[in-house]
PDB file of C-alpha atoms and ligand atoms in Angstrom:
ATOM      1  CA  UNK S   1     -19.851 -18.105 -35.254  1.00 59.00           C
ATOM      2  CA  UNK S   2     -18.795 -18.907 -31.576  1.00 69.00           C
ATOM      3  CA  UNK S   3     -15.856 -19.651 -30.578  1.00 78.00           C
ATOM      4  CA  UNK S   4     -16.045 -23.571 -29.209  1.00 88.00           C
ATOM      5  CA  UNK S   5     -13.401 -25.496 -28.000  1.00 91.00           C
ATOM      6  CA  UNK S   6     -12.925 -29.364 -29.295  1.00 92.00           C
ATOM      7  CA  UNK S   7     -15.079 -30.496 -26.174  1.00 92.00           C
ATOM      8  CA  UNK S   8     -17.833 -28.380 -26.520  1.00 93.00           C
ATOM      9  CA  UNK S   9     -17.727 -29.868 -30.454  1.00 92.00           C
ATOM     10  CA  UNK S  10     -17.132 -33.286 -29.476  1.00 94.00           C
ATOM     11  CA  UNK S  11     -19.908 -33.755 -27.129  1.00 94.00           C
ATOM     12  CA  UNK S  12     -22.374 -31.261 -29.592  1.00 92.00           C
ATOM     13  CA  UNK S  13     -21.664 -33.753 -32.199  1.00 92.00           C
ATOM     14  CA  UNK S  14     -21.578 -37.103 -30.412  1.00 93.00           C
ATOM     15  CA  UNK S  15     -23.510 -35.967 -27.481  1.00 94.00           C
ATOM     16  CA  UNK S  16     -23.573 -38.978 -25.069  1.00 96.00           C
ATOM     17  CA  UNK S  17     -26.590 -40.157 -22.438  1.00 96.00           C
ATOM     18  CA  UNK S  18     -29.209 -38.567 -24.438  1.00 95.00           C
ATOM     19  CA  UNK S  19     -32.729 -39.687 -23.869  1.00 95.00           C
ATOM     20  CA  UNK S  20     -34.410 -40.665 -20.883  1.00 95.00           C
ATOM     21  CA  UNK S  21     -34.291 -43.264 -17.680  1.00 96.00           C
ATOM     22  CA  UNK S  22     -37.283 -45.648 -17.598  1.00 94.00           C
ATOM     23  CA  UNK S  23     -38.335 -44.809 -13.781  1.00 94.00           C
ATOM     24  CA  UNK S  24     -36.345 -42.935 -12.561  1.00 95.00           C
ATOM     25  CA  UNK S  25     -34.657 -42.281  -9.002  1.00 95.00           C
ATOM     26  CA  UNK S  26     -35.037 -38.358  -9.870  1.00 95.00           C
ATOM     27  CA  UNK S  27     -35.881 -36.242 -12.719  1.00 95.00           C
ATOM     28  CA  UNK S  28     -35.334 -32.446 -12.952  1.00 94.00           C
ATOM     29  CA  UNK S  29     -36.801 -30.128 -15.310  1.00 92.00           C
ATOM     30  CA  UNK S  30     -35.461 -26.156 -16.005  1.00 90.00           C
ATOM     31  CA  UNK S  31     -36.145 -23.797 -18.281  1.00 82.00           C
ATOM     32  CA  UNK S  32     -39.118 -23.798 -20.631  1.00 75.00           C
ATOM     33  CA  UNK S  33     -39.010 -24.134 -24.300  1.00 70.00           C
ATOM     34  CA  UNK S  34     -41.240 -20.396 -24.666  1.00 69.00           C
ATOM     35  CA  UNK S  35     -37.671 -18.945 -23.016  1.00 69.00           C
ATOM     36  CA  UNK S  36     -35.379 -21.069 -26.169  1.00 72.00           C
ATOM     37  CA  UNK S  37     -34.068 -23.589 -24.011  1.00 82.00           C
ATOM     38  CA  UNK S  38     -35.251 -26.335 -22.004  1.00 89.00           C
ATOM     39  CA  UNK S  39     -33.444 -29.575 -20.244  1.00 93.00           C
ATOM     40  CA  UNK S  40     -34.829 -32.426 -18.577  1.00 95.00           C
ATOM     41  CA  UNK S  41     -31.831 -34.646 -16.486  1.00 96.00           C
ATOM     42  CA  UNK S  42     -33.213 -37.946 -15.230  1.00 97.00           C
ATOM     43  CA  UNK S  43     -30.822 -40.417 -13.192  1.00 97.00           C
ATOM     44  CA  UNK S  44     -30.854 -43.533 -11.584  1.00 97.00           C
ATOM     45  CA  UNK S  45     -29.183 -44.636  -8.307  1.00 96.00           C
ATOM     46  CA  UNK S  46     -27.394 -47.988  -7.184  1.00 96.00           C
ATOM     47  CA  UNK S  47     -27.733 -49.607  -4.681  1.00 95.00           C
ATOM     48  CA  UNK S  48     -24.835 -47.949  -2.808  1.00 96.00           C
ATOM     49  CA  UNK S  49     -26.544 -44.529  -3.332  1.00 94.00           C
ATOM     50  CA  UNK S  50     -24.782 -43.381  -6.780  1.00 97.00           C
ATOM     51  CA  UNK S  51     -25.980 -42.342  -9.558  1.00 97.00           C
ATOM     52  CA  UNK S  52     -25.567 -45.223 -12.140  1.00 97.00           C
ATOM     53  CA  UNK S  53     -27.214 -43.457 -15.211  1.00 97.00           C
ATOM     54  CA  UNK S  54     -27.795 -40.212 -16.085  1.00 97.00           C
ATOM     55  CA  UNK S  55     -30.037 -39.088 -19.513  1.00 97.00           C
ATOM     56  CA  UNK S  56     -30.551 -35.640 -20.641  1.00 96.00           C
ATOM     57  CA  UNK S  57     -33.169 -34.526 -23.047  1.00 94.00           C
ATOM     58  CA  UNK S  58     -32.818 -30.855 -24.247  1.00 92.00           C
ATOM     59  CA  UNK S  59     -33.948 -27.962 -26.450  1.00 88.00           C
ATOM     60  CA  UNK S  60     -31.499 -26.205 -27.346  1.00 82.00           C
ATOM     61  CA  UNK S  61     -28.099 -24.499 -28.862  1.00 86.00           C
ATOM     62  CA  UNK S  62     -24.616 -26.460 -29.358  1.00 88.00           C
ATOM     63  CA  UNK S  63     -23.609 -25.600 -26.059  1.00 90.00           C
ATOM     64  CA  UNK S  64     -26.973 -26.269 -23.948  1.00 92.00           C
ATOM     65  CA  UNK S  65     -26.577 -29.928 -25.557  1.00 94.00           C
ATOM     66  CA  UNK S  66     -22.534 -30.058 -25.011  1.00 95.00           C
ATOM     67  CA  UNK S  67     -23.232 -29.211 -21.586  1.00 95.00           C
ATOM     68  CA  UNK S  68     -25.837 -31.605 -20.768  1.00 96.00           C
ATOM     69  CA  UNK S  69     -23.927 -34.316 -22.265  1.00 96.00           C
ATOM     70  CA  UNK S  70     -20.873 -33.660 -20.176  1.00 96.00           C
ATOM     71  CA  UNK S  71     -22.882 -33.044 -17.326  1.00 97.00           C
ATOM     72  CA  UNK S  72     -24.222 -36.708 -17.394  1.00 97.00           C
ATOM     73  CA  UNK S  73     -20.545 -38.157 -17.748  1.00 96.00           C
ATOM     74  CA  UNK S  74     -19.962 -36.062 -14.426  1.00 96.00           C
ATOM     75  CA  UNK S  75     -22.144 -37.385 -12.017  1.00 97.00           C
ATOM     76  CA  UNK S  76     -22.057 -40.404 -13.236  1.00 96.00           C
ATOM     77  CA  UNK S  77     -20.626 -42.159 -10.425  1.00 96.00           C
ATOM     78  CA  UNK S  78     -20.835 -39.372  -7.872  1.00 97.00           C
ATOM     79  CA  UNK S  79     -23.481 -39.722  -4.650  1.00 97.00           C
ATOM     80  CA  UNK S  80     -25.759 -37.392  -4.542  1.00 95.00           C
ATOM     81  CA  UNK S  81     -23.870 -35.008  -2.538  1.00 95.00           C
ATOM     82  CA  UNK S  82     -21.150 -35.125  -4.339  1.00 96.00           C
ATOM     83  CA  UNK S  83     -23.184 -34.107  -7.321  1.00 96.00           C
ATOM     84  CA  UNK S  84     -25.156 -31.649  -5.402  1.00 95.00           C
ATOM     85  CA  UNK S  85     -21.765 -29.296  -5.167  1.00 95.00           C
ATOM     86  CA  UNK S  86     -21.281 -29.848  -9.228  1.00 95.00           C
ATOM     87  CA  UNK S  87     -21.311 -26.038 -10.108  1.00 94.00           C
ATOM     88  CA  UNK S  88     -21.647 -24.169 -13.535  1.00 94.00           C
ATOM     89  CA  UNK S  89     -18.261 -23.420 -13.413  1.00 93.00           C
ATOM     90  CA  UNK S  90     -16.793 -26.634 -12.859  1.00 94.00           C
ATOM     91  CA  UNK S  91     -19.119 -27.630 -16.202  1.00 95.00           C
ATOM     92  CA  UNK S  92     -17.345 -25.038 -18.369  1.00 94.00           C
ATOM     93  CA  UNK S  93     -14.654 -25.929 -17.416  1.00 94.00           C
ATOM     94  CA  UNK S  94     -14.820 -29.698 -17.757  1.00 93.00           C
ATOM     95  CA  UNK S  95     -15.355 -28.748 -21.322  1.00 94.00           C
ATOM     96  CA  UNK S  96     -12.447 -26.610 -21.903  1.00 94.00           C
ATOM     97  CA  UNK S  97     -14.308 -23.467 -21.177  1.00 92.00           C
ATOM     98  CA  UNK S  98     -17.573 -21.896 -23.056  1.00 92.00           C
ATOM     99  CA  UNK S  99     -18.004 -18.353 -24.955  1.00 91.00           C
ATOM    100  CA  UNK S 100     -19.192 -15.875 -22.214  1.00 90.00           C
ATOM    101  CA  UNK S 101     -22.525 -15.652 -24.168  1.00 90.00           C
ATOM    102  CA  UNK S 102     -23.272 -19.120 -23.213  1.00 91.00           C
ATOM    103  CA  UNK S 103     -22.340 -19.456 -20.117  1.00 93.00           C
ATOM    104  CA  UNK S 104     -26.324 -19.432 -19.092  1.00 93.00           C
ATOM    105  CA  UNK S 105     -25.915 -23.198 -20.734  1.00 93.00           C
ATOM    106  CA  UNK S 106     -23.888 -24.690 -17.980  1.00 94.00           C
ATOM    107  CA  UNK S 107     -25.944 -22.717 -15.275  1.00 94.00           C
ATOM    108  CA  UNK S 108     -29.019 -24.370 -16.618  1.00 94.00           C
ATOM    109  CA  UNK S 109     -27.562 -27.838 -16.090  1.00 95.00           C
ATOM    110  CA  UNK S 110     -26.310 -27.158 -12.856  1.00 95.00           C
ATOM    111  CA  UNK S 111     -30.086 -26.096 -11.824  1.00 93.00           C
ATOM    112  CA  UNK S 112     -31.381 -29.323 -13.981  1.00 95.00           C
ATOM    113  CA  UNK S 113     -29.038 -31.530 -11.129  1.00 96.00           C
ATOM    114  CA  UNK S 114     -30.019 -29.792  -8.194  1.00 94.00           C
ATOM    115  CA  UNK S 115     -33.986 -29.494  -9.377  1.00 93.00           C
ATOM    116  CA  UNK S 116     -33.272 -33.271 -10.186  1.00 95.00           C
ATOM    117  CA  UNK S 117     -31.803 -34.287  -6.777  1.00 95.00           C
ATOM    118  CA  UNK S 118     -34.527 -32.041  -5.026  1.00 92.00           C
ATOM    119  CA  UNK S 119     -37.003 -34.429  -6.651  1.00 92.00           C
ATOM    120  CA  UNK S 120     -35.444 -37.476  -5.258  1.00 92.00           C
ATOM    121  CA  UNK S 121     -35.347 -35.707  -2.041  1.00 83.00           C
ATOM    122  CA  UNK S 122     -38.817 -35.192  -2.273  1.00 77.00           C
ATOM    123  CA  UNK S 123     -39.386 -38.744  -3.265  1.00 72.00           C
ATOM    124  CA  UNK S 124     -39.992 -38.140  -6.759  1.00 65.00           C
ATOM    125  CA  UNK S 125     -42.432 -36.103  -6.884  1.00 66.00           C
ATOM    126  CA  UNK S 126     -41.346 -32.679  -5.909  1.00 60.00           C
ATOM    127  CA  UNK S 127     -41.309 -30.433  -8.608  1.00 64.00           C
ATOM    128  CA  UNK S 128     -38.681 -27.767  -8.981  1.00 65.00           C
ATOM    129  CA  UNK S 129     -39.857 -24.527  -7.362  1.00 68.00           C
ATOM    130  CA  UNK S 130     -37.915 -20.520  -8.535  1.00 70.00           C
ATOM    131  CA  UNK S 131     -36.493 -19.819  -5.269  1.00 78.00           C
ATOM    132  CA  UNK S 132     -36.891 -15.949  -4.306  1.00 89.00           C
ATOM    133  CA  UNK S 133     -38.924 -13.334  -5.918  1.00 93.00           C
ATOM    134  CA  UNK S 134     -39.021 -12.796  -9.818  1.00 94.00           C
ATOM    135  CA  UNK S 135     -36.800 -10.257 -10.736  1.00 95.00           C
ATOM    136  CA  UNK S 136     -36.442 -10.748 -14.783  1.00 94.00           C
ATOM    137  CA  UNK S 137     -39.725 -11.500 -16.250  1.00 91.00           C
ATOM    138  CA  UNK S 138     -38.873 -11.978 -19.945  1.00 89.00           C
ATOM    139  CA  UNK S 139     -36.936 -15.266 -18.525  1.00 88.00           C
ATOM    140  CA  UNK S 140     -38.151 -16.080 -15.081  1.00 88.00           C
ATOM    141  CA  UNK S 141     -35.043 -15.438 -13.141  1.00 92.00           C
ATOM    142  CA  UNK S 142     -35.104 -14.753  -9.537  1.00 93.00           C
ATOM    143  CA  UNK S 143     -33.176 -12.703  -7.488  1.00 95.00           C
ATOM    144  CA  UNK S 144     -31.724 -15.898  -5.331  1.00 94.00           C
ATOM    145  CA  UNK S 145     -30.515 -17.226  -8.880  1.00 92.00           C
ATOM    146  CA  UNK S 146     -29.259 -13.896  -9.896  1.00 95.00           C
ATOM    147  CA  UNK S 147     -26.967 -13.643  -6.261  1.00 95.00           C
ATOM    148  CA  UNK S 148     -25.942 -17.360  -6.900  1.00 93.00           C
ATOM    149  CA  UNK S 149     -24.627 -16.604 -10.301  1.00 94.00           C
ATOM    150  CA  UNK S 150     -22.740 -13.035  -9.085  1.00 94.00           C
ATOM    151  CA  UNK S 151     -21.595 -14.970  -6.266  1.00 92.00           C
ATOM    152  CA  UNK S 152     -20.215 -18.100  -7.632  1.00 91.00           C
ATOM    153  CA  UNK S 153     -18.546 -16.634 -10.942  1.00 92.00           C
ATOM    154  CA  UNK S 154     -17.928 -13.826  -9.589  1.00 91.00           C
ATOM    155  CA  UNK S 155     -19.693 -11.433 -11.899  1.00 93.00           C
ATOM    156  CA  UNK S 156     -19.406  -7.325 -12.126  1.00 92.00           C
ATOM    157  CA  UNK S 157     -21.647  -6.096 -14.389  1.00 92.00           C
ATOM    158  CA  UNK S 158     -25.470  -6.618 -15.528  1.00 95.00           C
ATOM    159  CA  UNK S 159     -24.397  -7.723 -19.263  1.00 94.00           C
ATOM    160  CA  UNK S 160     -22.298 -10.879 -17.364  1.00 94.00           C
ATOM    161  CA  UNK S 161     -25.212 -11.387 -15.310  1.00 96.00           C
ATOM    162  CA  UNK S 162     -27.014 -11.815 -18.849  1.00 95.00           C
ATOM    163  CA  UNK S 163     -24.672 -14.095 -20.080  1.00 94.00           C
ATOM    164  CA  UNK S 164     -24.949 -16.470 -17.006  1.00 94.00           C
ATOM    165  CA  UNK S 165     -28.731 -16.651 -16.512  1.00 93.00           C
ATOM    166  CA  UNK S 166     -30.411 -14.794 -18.820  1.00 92.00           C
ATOM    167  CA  UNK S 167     -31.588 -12.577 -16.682  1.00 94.00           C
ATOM    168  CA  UNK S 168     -31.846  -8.677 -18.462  1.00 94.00           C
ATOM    169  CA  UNK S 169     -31.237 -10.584 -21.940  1.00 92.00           C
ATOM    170  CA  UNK S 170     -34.964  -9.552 -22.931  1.00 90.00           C
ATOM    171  CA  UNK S 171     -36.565  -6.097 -22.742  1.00 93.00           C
ATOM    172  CA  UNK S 172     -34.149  -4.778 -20.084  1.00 93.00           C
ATOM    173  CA  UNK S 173     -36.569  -3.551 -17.611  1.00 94.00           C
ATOM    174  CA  UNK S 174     -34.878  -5.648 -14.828  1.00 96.00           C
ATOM    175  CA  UNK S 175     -31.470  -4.082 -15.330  1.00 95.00           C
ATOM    176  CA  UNK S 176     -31.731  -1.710 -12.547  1.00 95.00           C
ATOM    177  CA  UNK S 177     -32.418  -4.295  -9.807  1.00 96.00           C
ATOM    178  CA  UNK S 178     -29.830  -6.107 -11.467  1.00 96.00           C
ATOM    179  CA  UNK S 179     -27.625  -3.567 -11.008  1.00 94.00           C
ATOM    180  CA  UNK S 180     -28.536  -3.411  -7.313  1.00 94.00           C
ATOM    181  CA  UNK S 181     -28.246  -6.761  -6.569  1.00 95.00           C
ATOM    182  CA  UNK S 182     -24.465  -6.931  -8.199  1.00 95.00           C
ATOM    183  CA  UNK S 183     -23.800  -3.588  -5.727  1.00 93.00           C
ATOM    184  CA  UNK S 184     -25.232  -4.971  -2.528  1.00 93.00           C
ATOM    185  CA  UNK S 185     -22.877  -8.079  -3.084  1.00 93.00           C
ATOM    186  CA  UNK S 186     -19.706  -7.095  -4.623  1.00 90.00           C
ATOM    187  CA  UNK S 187     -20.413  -3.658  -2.504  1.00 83.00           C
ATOM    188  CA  UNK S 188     -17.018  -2.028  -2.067  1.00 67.00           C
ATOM    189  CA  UNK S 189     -15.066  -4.134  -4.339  1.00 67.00           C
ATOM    190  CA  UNK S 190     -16.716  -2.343  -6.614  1.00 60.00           C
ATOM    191  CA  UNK S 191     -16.445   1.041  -5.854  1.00 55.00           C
ATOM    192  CA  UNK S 192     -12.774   0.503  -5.854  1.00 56.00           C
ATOM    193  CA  UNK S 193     -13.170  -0.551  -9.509  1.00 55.00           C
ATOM    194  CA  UNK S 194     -15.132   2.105 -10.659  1.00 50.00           C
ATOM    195  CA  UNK S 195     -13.712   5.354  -8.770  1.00 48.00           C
ATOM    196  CA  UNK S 196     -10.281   6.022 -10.174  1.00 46.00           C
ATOM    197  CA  UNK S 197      -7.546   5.380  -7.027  1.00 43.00           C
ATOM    198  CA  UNK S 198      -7.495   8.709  -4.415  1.00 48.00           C
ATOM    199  CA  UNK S 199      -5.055   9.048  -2.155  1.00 47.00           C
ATOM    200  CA  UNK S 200      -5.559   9.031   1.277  1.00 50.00           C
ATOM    201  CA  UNK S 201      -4.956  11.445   4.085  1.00 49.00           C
ATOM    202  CA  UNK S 202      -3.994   8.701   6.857  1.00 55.00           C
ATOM    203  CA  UNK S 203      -1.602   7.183   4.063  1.00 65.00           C
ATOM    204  CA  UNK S 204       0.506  10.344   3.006  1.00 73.00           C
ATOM    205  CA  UNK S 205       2.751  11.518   3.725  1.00 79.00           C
ATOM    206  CA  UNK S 206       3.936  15.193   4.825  1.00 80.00           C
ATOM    207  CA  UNK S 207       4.996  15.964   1.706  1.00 83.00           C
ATOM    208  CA  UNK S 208       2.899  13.774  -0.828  1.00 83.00           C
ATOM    209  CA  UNK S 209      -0.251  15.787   0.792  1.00 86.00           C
ATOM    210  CA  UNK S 210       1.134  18.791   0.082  1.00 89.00           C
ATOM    211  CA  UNK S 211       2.154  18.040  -3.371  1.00 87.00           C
ATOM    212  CA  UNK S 212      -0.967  16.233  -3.852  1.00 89.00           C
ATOM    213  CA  UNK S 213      -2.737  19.336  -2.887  1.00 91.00           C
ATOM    214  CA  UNK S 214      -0.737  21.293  -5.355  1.00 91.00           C
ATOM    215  CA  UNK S 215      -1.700  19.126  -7.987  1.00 88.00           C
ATOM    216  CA  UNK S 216      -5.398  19.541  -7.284  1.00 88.00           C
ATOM    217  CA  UNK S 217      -5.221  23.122  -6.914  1.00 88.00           C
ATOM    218  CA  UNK S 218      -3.238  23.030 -10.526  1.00 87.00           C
ATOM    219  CA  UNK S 219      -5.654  20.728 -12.246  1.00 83.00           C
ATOM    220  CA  UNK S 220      -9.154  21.329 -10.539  1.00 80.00           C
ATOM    221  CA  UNK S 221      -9.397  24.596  -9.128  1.00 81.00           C
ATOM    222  CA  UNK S 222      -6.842  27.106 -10.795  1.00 82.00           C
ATOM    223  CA  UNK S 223      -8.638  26.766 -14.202  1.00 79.00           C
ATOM    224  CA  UNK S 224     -12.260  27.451 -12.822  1.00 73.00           C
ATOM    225  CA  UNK S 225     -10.939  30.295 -10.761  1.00 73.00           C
ATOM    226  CA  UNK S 226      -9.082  31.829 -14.188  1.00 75.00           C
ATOM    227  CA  UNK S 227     -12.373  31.135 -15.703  1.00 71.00           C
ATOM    228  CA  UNK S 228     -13.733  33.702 -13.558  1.00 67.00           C
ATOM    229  CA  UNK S 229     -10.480  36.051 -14.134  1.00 71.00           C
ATOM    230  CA  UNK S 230      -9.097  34.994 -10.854  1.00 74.00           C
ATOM    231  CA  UNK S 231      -6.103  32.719  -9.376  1.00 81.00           C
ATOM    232  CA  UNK S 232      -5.224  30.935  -6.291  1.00 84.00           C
ATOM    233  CA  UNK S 233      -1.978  30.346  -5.292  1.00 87.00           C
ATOM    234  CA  UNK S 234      -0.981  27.800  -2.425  1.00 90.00           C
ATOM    235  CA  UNK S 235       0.833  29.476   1.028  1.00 90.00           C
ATOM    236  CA  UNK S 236       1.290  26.572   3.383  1.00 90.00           C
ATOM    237  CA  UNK S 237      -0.557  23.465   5.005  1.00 90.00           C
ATOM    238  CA  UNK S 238      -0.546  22.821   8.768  1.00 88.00           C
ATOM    239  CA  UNK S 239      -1.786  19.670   9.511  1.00 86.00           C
ATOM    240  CA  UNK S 240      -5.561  19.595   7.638  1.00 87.00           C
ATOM    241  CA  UNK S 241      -5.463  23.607   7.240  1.00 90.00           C
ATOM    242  CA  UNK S 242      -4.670  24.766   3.881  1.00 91.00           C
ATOM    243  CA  UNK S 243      -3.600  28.075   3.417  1.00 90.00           C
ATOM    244  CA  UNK S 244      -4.303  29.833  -0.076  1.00 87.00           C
ATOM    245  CA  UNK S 245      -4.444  33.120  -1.005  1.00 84.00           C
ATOM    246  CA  UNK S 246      -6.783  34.767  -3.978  1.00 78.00           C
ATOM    247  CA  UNK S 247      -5.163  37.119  -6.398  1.00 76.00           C
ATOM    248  CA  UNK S 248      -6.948  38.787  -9.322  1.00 70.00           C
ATOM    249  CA  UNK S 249     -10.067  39.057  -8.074  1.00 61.00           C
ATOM    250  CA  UNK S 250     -12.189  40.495  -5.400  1.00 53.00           C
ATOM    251  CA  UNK S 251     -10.898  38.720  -1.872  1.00 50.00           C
ATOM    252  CA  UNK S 252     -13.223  40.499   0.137  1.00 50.00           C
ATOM    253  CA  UNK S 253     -16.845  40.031  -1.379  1.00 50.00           C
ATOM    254  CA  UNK S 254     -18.961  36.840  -0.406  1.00 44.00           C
ATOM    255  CA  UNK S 255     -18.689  35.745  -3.886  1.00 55.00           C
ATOM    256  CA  UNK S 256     -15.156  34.697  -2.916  1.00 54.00           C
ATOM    257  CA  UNK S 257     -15.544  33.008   0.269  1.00 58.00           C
ATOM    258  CA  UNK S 258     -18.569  31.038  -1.522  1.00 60.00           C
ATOM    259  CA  UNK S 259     -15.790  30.222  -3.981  1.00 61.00           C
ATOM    260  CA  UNK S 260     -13.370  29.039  -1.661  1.00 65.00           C
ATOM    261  CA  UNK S 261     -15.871  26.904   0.555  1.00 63.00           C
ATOM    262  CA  UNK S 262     -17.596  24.930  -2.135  1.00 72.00           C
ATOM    263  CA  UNK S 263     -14.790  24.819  -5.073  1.00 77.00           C
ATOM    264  CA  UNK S 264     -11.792  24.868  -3.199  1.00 84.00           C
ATOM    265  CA  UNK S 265     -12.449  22.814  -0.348  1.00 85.00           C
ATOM    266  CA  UNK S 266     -14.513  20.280  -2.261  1.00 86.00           C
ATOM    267  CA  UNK S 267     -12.333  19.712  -4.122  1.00 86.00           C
ATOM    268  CA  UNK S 268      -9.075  19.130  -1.975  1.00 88.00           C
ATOM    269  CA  UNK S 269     -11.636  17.026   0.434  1.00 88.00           C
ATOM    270  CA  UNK S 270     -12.578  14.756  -2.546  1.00 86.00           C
ATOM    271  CA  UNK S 271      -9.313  14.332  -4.050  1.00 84.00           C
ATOM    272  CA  UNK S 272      -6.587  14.975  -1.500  1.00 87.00           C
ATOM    273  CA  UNK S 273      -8.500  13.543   2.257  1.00 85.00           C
ATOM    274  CA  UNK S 274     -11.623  14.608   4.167  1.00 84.00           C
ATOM    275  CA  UNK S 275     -11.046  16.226   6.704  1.00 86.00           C
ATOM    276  CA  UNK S 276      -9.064  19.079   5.000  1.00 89.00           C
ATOM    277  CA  UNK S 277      -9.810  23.010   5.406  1.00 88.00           C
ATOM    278  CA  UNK S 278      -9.332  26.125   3.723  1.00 88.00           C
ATOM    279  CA  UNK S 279      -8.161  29.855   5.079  1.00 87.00           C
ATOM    280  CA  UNK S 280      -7.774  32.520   3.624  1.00 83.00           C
ATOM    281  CA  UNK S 281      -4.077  34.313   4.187  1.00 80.00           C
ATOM    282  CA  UNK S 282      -5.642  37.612   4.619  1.00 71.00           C
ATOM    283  CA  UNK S 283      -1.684  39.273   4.505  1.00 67.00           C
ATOM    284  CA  UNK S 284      -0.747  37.995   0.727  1.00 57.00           C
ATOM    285  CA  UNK S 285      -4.149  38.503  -0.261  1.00 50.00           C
ATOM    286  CA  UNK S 286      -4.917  40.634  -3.114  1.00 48.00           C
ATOM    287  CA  UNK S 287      -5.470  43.970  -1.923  1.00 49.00           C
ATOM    288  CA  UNK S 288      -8.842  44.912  -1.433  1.00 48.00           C
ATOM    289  CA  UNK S 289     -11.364  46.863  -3.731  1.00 47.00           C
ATOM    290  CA  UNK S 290     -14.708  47.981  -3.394  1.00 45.00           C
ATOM    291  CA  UNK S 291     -17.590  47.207  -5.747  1.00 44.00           C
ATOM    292  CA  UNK S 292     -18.525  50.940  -7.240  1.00 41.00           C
ATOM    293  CA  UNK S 293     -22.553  51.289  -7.267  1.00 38.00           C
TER     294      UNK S 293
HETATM  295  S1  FES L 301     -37.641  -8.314 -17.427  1.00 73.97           S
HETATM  296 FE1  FES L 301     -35.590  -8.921 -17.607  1.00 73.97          FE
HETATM  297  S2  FES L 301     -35.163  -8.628 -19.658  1.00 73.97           S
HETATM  298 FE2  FES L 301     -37.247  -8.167 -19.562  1.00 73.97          FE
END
């Protein structure tokens, strides 16, 4: 069972305006009922150029009817550009709020309002036409719909997407370009939410790099090197050069300096800053064998 507040109930149970206007000033149609829900919005104007009456006819769950119903009592009132910057959000929360799942509800009357005022625009006989390119075929969901939704509720991840338009709720073949979409506009709010917090170089100070550097060494490198019967022990850092010395194992074959160039400085680069470097302190090095045969 979903969660819905009194609103939601109220207007599910007594919803209010439902039907439809006798020639109308402008009628908007979303949805389809192949996709499970449907709305038609149909309002009437004044003569001062507000909406007197709003109807609603729809197809669908508790909350697509709650949020048709309270989306009449809205505009009523309202000129049409007043109504025309009505968003999904302010409907959910005009009733109290809506389960994430059916948050698609209140986006679908949002588009019924603007598909409705585009008609009057049009003078009454526009239809409403998908703006942008199909990017969810299961529910006919563009990508201009899919940016408005990530942009306006500020959405993160493909299953929210789902919840707000539908979009990805079917076979799941569109999740990938959903995916893209949400990374080309949150872009690098949202690598900073997915990549665990590094440090830094420009930040740090003297001392935190060096002890950061430690730590890496500790945590990322040591145990590979051991792995390989080997250790590394920090000698100094001057500025971006880091100073380490190999014991236990061969410091004078390639397999080393391989070692130290891809582990070693990888790592301190990816965790500790960029622009870091690794030597070798030949004089504390381990002293050097040869490979018999
Ligand atoms: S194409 Fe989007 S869910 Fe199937």
């Amino acid at each position: 069972m979903w969660e819905y507040t009194d609103k939601v109930k109220d207007h599910f149970f007594n919803p209010r305006n439902v039907g439809e206007i006798e020639n109308p000033d402008g009628v908007g149609e979303v949805g389809s009922l192949a996709c499970g829900d449907a709305l038609k919005l149909t309002f009437k104007l004044d003569e001062s150029g507000r909406i007197k009456d709003a109807k609603f006819k729809t197809f669908g769950c508790a909350s697509a009817i709650a949020t048709s119903s309270v989306l009449t009592e809205i505009i009523k009132g309202m000129t049409l550009e007043e109504a025309s910057r009505v968003t999904n959000k302010d409907i959910a929360e005009y009733l109290g709020g809506l389960p994430e799942q059916k948050m698609h509800c209140s986006v679908m009357g949002r588009e019924a309002l603007e598909a409705a005022i585009e008609n009057y625009g049009g003078g009454g006989t526009q239809k409403h036409e998908l703006a942008g390119k199909v990017v969810c075929n299961c529910f006919g969901v563009t990508d201009k719909e899919i940016e408005r939704v990530i942009i306006e509720n500020d959405l993160w991840t493909v299953e929210e997407v789902t919840n707000y338009c539908k979009a990805g709720g079917g076979c799941g073949g569109c999740k990938g370009e959903i995916e893209k979409i949400i990374e080309a506009i949150q872009g690098d709010k949202i690598k900073e939410q997915r990549e665990p917090v590094r440090y830094h170089g420009k930040g740090l100070t003297n001392i935190a790099k060096i002890q950061l550097i430690q730590q890496t060494i500790n945590e990322q490198i040591r145990p590979a090197l051991r792995a390989h019967g080997g250790n590394i022990e920090l000698i100094d850092v001057e500025g971006s050069k880091v100073i380490v010395a190999f014991r236990g194992m061969c410091a004078q074959c390639r397999l080393t300096e391989f070692t130290m160039k891809d582990v070693v400085e990888a790592k301190l680069r990816e965790f500790v800053a960029e622009d870091l470097f690794v030597e070798e302190d030949k004089d504390s090095a381990a002293e050097p064998h040869h490979h018999r045969g």
